[in-house]
């Protein structure tokens, strides 16, 4: 039996690269996408030279034509895609008012529409095979948010909702869908070269600047280990009955518990008003 084929988007660094390496060690035939496939190949060769023959890098941008070409290339070469891990994405931080529509669209283009386009390109392959697993990297930020995080959180909330709806739609085809929702993980995600801020700055939003300062202090000091998260992702990929959502890390679980408590308390406190719309 041929190796299962696992495809990771945004594979050149951070969680994406860690997931590629974990998948190779788990015995998958791995495909990683990146804007620079040569750099990605070199990173894998340096990390696991003994497994590099089981890795293929595919250059891919986040437009529909590039995505279609990349997925077709994988299908032509291997004839299958058993696991898709939608990891590509980036953070934007700033006050909601500060962002231009173009800046917001750009974040959604990668974090949501890019993920959607890759998924739509891969689904016919999985439906024909009557099986597969789509794992979408969301975030605890898709469940709870705060100052400076509104736009990024909106993209990740979209990923979670898309994942849950898709999960029910493709269940009859034997396809699973899981949204992975990590808390803080030690990568370069919050570095200036990775994270983006709006061009416009409004000094009145002191709470936003305070949040940005706190995140800067947290950067590279998060409790989450990217290698351990990658192992969890690969463990989920092999599960026969994987969860719809998996919250990963202490910060994610604590945040989830707090948020659920706040939502339920507020709903009960104002239930009479909320229920007054029913005849």
Coordinates of C-alpha atoms in Angstrom, one line a residue, residues 8 13 17 39 41 50 54 66 69-70 92 106 157 172 194 205-206 226 229 236-237 252 256 265:
X8 CA 0.6 21.4 4.4
X13 CA 8.5 28.1 8.9
X17 CA 7.4 23.6 9.0
X39 CA 14.0 27.6 0.7
X41 CA 13.3 22.1 0.4
X50 CA 17.2 10.9 6.0
X54 CA 9.5 11.6 1.1
X66 CA -1.9 29.1 -8.4
X69 CA -2.1 24.4 -10.4
X70 CA -0.5 23.3 -7.1
X92 CA -2.7 41.8 11.9
X106 CA -5.8 41.3 2.4
X157 CA -13.8 32.9 13.8
X172 CA -21.3 11.3 4.2
X194 CA 5.5 38.4 10.1
X205 CA -6.6 54.1 21.4
X206 CA -4.4 53.7 24.5
X226 CA 5.5 24.4 18.1
X229 CA 1.7 21.2 18.7
X236 CA -5.4 14.2 15.1
X237 CA -4.8 13.5 11.4
X252 CA -6.4 28.3 25.1
X256 CA -12.2 29.2 26.6
X265 CA -23.8 34.5 32.4

